[in-house]
Coordinates of C-alpha atoms and ligand atoms in Angstrom, one line a residue:
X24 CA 8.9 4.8 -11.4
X25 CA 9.4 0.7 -11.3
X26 CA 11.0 -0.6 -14.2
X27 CA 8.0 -2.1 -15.6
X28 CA 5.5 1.2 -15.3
X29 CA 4.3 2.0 -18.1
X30 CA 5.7 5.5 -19.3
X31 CA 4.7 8.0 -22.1
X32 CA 7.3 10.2 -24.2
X33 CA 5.8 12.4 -25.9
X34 CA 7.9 14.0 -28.4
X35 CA 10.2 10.8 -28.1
X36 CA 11.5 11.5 -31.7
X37 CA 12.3 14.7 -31.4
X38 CA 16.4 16.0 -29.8
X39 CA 14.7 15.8 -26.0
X40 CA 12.4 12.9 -26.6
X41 CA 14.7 10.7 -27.6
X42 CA 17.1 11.6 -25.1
X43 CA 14.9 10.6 -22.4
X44 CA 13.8 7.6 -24.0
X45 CA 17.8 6.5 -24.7
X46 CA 18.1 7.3 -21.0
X47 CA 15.2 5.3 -19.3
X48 CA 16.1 2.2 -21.6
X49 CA 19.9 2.2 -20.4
X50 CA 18.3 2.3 -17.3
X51 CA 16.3 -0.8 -17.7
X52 CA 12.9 0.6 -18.2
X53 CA 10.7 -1.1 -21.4
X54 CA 7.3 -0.1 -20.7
X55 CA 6.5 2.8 -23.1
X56 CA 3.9 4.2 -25.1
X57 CA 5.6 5.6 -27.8
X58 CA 3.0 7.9 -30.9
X59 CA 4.8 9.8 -33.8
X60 CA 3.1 12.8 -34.7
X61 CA 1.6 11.3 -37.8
X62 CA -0.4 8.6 -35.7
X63 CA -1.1 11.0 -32.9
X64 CA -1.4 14.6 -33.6
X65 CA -1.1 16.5 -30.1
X66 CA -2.7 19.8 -31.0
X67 CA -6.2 17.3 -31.5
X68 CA -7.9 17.5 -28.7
X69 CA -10.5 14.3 -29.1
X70 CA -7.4 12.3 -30.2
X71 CA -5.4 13.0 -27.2
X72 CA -8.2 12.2 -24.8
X73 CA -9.2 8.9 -26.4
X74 CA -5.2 7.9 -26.8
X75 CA -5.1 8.5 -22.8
X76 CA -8.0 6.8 -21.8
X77 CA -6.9 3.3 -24.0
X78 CA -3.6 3.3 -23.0
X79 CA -4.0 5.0 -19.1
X80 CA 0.1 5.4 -19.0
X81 CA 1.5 6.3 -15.6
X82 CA 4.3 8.8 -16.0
X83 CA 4.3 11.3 -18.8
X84 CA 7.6 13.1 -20.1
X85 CA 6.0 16.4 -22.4
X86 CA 8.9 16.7 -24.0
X87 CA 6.4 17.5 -27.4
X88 CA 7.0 20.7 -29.1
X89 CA 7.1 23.2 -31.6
X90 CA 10.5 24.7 -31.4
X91 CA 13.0 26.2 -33.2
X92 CA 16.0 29.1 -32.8
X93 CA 15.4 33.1 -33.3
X94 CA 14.1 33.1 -37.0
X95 CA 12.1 30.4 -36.7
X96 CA 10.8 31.7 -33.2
X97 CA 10.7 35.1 -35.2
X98 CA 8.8 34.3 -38.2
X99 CA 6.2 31.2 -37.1
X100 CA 4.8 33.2 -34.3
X101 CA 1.3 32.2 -35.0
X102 CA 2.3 28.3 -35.0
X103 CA 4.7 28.7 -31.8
X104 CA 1.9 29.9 -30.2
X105 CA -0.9 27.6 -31.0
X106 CA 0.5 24.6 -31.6
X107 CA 2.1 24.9 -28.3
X108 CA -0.7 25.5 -26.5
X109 CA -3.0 23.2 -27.8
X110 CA -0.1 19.9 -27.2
X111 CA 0.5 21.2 -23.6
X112 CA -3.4 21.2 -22.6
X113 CA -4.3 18.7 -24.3
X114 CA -1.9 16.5 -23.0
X115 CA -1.7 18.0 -19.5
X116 CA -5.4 18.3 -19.1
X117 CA -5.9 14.5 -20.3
X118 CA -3.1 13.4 -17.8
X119 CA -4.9 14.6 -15.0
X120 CA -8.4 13.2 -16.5
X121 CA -7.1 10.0 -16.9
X122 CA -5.0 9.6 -13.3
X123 CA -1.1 10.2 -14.3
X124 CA 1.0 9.6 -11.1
X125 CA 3.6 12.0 -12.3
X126 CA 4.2 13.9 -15.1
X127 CA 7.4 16.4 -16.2
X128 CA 6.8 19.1 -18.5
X129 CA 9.4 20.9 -20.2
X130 CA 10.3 24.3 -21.4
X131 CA 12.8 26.9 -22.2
X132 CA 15.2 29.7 -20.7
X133 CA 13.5 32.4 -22.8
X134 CA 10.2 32.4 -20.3
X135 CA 12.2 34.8 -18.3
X136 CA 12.4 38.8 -18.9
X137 CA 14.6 39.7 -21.5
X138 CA 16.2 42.1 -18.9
X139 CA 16.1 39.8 -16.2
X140 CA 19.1 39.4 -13.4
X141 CA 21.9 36.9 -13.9
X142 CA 22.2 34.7 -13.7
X143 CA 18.3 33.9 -13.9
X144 CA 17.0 32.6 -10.6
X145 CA 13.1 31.0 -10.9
X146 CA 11.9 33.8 -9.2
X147 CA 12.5 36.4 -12.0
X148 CA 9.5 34.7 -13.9
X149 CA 7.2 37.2 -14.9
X150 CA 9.1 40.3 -13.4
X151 CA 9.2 42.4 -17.0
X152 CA 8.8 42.6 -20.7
X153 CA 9.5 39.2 -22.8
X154 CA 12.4 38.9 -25.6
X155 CA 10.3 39.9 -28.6
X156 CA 11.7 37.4 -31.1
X157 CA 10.6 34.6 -28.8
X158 CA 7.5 35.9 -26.9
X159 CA 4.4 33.8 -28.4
X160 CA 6.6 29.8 -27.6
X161 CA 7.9 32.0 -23.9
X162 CA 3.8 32.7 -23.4
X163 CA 2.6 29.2 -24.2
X164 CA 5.8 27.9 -21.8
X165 CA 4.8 30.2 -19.2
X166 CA 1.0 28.8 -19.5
X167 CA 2.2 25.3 -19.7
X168 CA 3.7 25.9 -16.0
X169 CA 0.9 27.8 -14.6
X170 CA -1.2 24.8 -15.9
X171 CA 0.5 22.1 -14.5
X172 CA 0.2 24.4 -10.8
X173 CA -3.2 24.9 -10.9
X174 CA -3.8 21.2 -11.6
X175 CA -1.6 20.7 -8.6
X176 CA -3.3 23.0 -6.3
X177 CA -7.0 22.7 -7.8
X178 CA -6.6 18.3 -8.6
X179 CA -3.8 17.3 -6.2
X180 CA -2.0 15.9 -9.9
X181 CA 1.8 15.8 -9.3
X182 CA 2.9 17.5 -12.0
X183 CA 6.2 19.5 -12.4
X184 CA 8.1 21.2 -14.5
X185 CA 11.7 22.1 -15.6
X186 CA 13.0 24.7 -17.8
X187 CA 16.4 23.7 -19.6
X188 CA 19.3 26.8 -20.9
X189 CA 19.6 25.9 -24.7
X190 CA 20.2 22.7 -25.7
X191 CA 22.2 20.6 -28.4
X192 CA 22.8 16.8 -29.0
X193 CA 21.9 13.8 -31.3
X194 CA 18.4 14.8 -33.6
X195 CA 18.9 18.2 -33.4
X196 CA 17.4 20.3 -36.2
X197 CA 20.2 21.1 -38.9
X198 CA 18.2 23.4 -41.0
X199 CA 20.2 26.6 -41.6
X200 CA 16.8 28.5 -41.8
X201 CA 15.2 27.1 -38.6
X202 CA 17.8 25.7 -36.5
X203 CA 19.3 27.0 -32.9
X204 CA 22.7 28.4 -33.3
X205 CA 24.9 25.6 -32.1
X206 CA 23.8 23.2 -34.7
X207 CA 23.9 26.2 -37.5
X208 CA 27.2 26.9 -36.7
X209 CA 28.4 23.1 -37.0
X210 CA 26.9 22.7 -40.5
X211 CA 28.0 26.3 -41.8
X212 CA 31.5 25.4 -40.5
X213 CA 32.0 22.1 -42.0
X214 CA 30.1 23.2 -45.5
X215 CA 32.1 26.5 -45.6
X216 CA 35.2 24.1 -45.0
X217 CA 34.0 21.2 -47.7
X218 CA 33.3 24.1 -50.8
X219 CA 36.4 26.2 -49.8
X220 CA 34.9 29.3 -48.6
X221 CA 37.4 32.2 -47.1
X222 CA 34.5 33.0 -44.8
X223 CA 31.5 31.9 -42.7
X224 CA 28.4 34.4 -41.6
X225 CA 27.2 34.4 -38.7
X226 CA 23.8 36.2 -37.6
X227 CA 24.0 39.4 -35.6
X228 CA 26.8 41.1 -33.7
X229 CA 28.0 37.8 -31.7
X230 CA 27.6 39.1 -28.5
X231 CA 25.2 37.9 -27.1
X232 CA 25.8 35.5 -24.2
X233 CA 24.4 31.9 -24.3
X234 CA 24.5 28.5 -22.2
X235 CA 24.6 25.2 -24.0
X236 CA 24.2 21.8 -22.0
X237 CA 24.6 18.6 -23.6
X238 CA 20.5 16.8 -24.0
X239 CA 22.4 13.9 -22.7
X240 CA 22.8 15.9 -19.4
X241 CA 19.0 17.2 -20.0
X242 CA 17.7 13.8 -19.8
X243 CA 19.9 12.8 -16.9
X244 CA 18.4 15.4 -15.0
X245 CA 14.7 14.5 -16.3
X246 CA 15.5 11.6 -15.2
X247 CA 16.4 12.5 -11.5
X248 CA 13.7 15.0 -10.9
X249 CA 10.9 12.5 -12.1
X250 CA 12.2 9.9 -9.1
X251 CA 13.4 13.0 -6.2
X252 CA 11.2 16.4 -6.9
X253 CA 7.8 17.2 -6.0
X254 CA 7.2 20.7 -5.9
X255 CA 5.3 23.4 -7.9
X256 CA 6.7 26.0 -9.5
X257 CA 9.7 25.2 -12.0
X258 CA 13.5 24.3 -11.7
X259 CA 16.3 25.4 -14.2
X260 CA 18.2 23.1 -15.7
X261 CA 21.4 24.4 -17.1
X262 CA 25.4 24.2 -16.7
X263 CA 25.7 27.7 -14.9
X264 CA 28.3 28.7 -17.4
X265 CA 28.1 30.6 -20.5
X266 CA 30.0 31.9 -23.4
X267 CA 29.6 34.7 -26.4
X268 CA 27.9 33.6 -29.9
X269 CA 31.8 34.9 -31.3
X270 CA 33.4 32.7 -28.6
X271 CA 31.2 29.6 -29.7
X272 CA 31.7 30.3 -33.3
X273 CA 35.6 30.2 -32.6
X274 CA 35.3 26.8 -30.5
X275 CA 33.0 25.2 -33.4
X276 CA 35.4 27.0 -36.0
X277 CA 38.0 24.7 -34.1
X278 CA 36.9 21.6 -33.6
X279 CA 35.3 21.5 -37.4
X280 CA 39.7 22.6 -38.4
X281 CA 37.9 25.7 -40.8
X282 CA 40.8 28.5 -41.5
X283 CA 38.7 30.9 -42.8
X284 CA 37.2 34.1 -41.4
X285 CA 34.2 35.1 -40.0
X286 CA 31.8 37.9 -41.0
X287 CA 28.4 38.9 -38.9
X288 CA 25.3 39.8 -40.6
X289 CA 24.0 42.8 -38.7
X290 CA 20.3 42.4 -40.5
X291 CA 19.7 38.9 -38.2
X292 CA 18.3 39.8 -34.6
X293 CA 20.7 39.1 -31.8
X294 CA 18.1 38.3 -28.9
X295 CA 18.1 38.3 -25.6
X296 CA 21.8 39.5 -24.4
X297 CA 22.0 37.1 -22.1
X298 CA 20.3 34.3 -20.7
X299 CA 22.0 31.9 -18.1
X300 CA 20.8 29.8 -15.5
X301 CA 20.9 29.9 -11.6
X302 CA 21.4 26.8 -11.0
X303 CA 21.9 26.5 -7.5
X304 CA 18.1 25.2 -6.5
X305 CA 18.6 22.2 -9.3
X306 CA 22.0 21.5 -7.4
X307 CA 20.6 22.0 -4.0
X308 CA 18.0 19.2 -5.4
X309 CA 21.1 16.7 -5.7
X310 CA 21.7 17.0 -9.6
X311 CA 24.3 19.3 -11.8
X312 CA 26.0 18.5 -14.9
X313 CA 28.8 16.6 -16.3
X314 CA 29.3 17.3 -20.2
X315 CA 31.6 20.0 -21.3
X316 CA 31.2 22.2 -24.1
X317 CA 34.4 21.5 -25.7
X318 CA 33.6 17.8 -25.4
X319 CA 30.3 17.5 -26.4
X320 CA 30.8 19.6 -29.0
X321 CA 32.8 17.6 -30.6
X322 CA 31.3 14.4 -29.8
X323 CA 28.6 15.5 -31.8
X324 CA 30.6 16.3 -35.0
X325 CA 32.1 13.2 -34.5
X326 CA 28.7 11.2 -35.3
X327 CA 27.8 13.2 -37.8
X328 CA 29.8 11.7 -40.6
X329 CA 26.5 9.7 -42.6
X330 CA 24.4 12.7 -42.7
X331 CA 23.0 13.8 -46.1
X332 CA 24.3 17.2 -45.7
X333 CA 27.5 16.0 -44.1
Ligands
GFB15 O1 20.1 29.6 -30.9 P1 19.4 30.8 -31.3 O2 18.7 30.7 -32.6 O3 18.3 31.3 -30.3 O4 20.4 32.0 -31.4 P2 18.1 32.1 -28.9 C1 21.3 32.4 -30.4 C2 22.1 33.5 -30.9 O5 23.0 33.1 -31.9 C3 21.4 34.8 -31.5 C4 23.0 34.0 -33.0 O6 22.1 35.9 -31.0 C5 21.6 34.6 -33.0 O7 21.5 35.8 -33.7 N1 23.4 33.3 -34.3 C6 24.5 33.5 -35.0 C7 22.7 32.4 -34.9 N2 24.6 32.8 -36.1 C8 23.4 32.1 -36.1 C9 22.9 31.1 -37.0 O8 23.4 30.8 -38.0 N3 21.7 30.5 -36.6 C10 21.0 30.9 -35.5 N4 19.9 30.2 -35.2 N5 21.5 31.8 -34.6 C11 16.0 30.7 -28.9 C12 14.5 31.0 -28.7 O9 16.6 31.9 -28.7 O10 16.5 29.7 -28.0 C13 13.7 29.9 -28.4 O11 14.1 31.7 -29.8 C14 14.3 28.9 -27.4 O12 12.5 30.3 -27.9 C15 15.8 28.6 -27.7 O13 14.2 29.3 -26.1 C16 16.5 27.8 -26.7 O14 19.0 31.5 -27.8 O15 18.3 33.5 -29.2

């Protein structure tokens, strides 16, 4: 990419979008087409072609998405599914219509077998049964990579793809019914801690073993495989280190200063047990990550204090 090409975000408001559009304007880029989803609605297919073929951008970040943590994933199946589908073709189909040089598509650890080996190397992609709380956005994740390697090997379009662990930064989603569990914890924490609570619930046993990576680190990495990787297939982006839900809860429990206890409810779904990332082909690639947990963490506490819920 020059610094003057002109690049689409799609998603740009959303925790990754924005991210990669804070990224590529520290790093001197300006050229961007930049469409909420109110002016341009992603699942519409006539929309999307006639918004590609006006404004012809050169590089395309898909960073557009319906997401959400386990309820959410849980209980919106039919919307995970279709709306995810419908931005990823329309977008990745109208890329290659309209002659995109490049373009990075994103998606998620859960693509890979609930049972899978770890830590998850690429290969384990579609080697058993899905985590059934996330299977319909893991489905439309998995299509969106198959479709951007058939429209390599059938079109010649160089289009890649890269699958982050679970992610938390700036613009994440703070709803207690439909967030991921990092930025549920932060705000059940420091709400328990504001009304006095003695104790704080978390969903299911806390067992379960998760990978967090700063979106700063995310977009970094977007950032480097859009100028130095050209394959098909997918690369994981992760930290290569994990923790339990109960260890997290303790480090959030921390760095929020709550004294109270903490209770599971056993009705909420744990997931998958596991799910962290090989990340030795990203590394071999020339990238890994620099945020800590414990850092980042609080970092984004920190720049919380403004927020309505706060
Ligand atoms: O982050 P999370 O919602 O999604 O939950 P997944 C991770 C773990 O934290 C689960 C537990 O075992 C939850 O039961 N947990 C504990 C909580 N307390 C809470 C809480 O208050 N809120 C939430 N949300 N969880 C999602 C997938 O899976 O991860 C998506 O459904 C996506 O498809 C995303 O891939 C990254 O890590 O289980």
């Amino acid at each position: 990419m020059k610094l003057n090409s002109k690049i689409y975000i799609a998603g740009h408001r959303g925790m990754v979008g924005s991210a990669i559009l804070r990224k590529l304007q520290n790093e001197g880029y300006h050229n961007f087409v930049l469409q909420t989803s109110s002016e341009l609605d992603l699942r519409n297919q006539q929309a999307v072609a006639e918004f590609f073929e006006a404004e012809q951008p050169e590089y395309v970040f898909l960073a557009a998405a319906k997401v959400g943590g386990i309820h959410a994933n849980n209980v919106y199946r039919a919307e995970f599914l279709y709306d995810n589908l419908m931005i990823q073709n329309n977008v990745i189909h109208n890329a290659y219509v309209s002659g995109v040089k490049k373009l990075l598509f994103l998606g998620s650890s859960c693509i890979y077998p609930k049972l899978a080996p770890q830590p998850l190397k690429e290969d384990a992609l579609l080697t058993g049964v899905l985590e059934s709380t996330n299977e319909p956005y893991a489905i439309a994740k998995i299509a969106g990579i198959k479709m951007c390697d058939a429209y390599r090997s059938q079109y010649g379009c160089n289009f890649i793809s890269a699958m982050p662990t679970n992610l938390y930064g700036p613009n994440d989603n703070y709803d207690l019914q439909t967030s991921h569990v990092l930025p549920a914890l932060i705000r059940k924490f420091h709400e328990a801690g504001k009304r006095g609570d003695d104790h704080v619930v978390l969903w299911g046993t806390g067992s379960p073993m998760r990978e967090f990576m700063h979106v700063d680190d995310l977009a970094d990495a977007c950032y480097y495989l859009m100028q130095n990787y050209d394959e098909a297939g997918f690369v994981n982006v992760g930290t290569g280190s994990d923790l339990s839900i109960k260890d997290l809860a303790l480090l959030v429990k921390n760095i929020t200063g709550y004294k109270g206890e903490i209770k599971h409810d056993l009705s909420k779904p744990d997931g998958t047990p596991r799910k962290l990332m090989d990340v030795s082909k990203l590394a071999a690639a020339g990238w890994k990550a620099r945020i800590g947990l414990e850092e980042g963490v609080a970092e984004v506490y920190a720049a919380l204090k403004g927020e309505e819920w706060f």
